[in-house]
mmCIF file of C-alpha atoms in Angstrom:
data_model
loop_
_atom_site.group_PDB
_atom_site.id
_atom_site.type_symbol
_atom_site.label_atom_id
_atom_site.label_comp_id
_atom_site.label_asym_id
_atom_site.label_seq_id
_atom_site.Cartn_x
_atom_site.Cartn_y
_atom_site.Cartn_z
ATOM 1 C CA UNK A 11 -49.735 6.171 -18.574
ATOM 2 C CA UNK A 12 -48.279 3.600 -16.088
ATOM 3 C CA UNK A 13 -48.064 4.863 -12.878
ATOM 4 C CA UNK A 14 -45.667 1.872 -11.506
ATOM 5 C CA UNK A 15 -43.558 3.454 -14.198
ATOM 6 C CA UNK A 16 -42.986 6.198 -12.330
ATOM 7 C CA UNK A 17 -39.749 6.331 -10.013
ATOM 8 C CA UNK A 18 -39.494 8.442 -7.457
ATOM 9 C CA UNK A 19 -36.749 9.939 -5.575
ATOM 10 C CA UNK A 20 -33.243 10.535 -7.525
ATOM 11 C CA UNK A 21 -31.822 7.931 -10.038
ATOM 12 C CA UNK A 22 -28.934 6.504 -8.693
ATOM 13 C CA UNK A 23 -26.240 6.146 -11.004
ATOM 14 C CA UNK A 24 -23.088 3.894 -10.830
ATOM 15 C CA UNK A 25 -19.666 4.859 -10.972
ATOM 16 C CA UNK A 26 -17.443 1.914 -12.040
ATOM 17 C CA UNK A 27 -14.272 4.162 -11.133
ATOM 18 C CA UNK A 28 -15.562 5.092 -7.823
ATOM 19 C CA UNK A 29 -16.562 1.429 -6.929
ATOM 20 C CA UNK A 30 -13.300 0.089 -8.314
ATOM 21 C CA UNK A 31 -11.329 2.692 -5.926
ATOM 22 C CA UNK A 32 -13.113 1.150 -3.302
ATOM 23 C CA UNK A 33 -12.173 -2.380 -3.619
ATOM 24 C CA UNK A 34 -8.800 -1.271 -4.345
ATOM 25 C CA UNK A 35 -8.714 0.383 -1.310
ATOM 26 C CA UNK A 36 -9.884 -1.430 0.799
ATOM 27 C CA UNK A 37 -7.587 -4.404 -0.289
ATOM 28 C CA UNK A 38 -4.527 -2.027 0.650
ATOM 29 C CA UNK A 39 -5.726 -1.380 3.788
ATOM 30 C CA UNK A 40 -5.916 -5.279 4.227
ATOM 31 C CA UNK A 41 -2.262 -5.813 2.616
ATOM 32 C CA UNK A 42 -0.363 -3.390 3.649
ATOM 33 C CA UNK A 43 2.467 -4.298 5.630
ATOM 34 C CA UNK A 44 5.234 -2.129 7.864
ATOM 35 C CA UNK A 45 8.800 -3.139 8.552
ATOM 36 C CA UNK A 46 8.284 -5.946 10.438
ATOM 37 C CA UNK A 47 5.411 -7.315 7.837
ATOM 38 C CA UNK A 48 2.850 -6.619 10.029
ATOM 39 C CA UNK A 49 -0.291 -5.366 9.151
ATOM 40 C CA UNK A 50 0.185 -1.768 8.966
ATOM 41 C CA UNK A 51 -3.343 -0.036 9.555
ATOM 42 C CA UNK A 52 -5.485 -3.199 11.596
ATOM 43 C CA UNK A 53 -4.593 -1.547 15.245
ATOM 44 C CA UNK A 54 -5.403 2.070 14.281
ATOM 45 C CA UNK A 55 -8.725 0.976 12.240
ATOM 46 C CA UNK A 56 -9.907 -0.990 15.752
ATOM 47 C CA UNK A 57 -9.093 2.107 17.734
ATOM 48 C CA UNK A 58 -11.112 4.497 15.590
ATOM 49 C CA UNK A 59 -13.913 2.157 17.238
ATOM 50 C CA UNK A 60 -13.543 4.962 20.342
ATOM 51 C CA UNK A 61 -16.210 7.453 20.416
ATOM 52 C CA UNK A 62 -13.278 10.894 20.192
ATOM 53 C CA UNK A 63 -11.668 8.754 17.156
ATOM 54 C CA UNK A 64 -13.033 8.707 13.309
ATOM 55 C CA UNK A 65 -9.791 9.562 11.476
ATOM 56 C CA UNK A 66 -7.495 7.404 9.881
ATOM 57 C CA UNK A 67 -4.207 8.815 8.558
ATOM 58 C CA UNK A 68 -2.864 6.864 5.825
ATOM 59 C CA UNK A 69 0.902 7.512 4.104
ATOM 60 C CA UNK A 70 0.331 8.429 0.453
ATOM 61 C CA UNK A 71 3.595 6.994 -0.163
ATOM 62 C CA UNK A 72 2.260 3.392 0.662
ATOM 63 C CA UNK A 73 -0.344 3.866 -1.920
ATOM 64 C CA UNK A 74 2.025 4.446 -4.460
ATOM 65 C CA UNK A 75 3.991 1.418 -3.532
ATOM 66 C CA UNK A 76 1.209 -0.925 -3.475
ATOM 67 C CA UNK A 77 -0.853 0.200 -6.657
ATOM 68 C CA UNK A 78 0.094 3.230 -8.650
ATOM 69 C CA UNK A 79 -2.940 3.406 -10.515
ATOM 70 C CA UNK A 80 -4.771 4.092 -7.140
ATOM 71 C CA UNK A 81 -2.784 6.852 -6.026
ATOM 72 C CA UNK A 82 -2.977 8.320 -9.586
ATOM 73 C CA UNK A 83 -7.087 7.950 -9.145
ATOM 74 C CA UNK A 84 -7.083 9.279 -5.790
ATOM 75 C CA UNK A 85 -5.043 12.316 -6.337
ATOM 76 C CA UNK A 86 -6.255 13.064 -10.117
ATOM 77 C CA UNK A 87 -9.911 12.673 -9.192
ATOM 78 C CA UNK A 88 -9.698 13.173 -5.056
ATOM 79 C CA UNK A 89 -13.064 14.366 -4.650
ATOM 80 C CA UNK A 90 -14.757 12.226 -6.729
ATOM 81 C CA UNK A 91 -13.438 9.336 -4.982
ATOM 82 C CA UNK A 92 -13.137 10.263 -1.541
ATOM 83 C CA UNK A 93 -16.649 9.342 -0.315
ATOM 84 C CA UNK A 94 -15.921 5.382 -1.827
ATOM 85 C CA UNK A 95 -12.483 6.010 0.020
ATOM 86 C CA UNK A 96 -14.179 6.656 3.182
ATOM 87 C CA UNK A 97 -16.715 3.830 2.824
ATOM 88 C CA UNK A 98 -14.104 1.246 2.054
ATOM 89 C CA UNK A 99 -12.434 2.562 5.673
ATOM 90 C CA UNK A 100 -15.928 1.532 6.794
ATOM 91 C CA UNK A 101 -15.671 -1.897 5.727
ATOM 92 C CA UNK A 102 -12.334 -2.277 6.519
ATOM 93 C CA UNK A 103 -13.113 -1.388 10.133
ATOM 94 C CA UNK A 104 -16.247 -3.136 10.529
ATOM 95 C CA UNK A 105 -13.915 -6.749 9.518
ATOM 96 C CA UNK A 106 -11.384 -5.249 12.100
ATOM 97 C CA UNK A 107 -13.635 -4.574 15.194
ATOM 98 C CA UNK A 108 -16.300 -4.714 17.219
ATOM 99 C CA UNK A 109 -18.012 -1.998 16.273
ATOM 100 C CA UNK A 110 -21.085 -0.997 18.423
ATOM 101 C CA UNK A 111 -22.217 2.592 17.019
ATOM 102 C CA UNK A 112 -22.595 3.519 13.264
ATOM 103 C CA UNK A 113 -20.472 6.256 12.663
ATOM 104 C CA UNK A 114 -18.523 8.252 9.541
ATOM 105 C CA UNK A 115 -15.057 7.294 9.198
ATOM 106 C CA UNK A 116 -12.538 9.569 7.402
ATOM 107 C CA UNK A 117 -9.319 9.299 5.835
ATOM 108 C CA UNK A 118 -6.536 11.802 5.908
ATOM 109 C CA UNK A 119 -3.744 11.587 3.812
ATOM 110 C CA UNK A 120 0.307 12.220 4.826
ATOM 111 C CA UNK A 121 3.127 12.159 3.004
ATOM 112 C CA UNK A 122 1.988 13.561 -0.251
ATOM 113 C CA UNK A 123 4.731 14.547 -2.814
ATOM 114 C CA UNK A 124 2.798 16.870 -5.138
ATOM 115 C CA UNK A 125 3.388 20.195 -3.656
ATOM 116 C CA UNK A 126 2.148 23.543 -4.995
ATOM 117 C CA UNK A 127 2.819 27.084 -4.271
ATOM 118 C CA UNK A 128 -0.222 29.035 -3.153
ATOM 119 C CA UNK A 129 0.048 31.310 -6.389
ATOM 120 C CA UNK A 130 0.383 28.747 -8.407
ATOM 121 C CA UNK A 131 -2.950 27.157 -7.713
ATOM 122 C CA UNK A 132 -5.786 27.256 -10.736
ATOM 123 C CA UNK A 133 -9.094 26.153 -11.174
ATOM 124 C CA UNK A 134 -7.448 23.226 -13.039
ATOM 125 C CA UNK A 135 -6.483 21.656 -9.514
ATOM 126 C CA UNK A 136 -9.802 21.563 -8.155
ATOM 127 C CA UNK A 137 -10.717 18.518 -6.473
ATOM 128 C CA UNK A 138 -7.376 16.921 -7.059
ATOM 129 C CA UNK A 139 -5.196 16.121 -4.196
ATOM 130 C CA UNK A 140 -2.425 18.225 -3.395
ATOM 131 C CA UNK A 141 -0.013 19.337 -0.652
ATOM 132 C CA UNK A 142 0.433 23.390 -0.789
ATOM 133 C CA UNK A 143 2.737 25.732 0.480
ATOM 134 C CA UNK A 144 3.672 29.660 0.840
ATOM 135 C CA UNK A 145 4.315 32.096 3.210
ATOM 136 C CA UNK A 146 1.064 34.710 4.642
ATOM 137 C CA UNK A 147 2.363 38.151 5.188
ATOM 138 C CA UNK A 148 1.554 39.313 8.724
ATOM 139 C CA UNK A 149 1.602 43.060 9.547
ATOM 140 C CA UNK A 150 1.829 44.792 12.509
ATOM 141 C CA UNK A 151 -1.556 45.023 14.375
ATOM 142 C CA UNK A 152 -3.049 49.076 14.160
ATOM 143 C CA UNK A 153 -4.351 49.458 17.678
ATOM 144 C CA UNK A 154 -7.988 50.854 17.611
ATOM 145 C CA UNK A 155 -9.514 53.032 20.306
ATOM 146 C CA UNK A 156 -12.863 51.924 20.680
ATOM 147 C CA UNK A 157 -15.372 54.051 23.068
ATOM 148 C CA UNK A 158 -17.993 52.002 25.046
ATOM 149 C CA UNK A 159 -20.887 54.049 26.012
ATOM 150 C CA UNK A 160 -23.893 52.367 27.711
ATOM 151 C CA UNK A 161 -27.295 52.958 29.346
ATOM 152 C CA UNK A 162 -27.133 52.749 33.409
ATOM 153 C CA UNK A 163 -30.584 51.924 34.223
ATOM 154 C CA UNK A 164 -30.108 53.039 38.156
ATOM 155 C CA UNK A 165 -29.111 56.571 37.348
ATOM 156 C CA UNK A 166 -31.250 56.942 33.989
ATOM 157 C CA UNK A 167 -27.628 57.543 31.812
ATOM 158 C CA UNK A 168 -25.718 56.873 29.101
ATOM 159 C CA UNK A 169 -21.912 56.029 30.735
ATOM 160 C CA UNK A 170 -19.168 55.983 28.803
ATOM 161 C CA UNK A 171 -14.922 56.902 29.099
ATOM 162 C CA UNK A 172 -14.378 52.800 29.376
ATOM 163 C CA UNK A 173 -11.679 51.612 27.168
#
């Protein structure tokens, strides 16, 4: 037996889709364009430089107009992608700005048009991306009475009668 055979540590496997998402990504954060055709996301990537900032919201809906195979990866297979989501944010800002500190960098997506209602979620829609809505019943609060008794160490005595 060979020892330099031996690997240690976990094997690292590849995922084409993941790395693909990335790239993909990453180019729409580069191309993406508001009204005016200006870049869309370059200011808000350079201020997530500032130490209280590491959040980037991004509109769904510009996915979908730029590539809608991506937003069909992203919301079929959200959790699986997510973390090569989040790194391509990482490039994107590190071409954007002067970035000082290594930090995470997260994305947070608006404007998603898939919308569930809270009973209608199954096990199916695990780690897919979805918007969800309902309503949470609130009830009228049941006042409790709750006796405090403790030990007062000057007089040797349990006290109590505070409410």
């Amino acid at each position: 037996m060979d020892v330099a055979d031996l690997r240690t540590g976990p094997v690292q496997v590849k995922d084409d889709i993941g790395d693909r998402c990335q790239k993909l990504f990453q180019d729409f954060l580069e191309e993406c364009t508001d009204e005016r055709n200006e870049p869309k996301y370059v200011e808000e990537a350079r201020n997530l430089v500032k130490p209280e900032r590491n959040t980037l919201e991004v509109s769904f809906a510009d996915i979908e107009r730029f590539n809608q195979n991506l937003a069909t990866v992203i919301q079929e297979e959200y959790y699986r992608v997510y973390p090569y989501v989040c790194r391509a944010l990482r490039n994107f800002v590190k071409d954007h700005a002067e970035v000082s500190v290594e930090k995470e960098y997260y994305v947070s997506f608006v404007d998603v048009a898939t919308r569930h209602k809270v009973r209608e979620l199954t096990t199916a829609k695990v780690g897919s991306l979805l918007k969800i809505s309902g309503q949470v019943p609130v009830f009228d609060v049941m006042l409790l009475t709750i006796a405090v008794v403790f030990p007062a160490i000057a007089c040797n005595r349990w006290m109590g009668g505070l409410d």
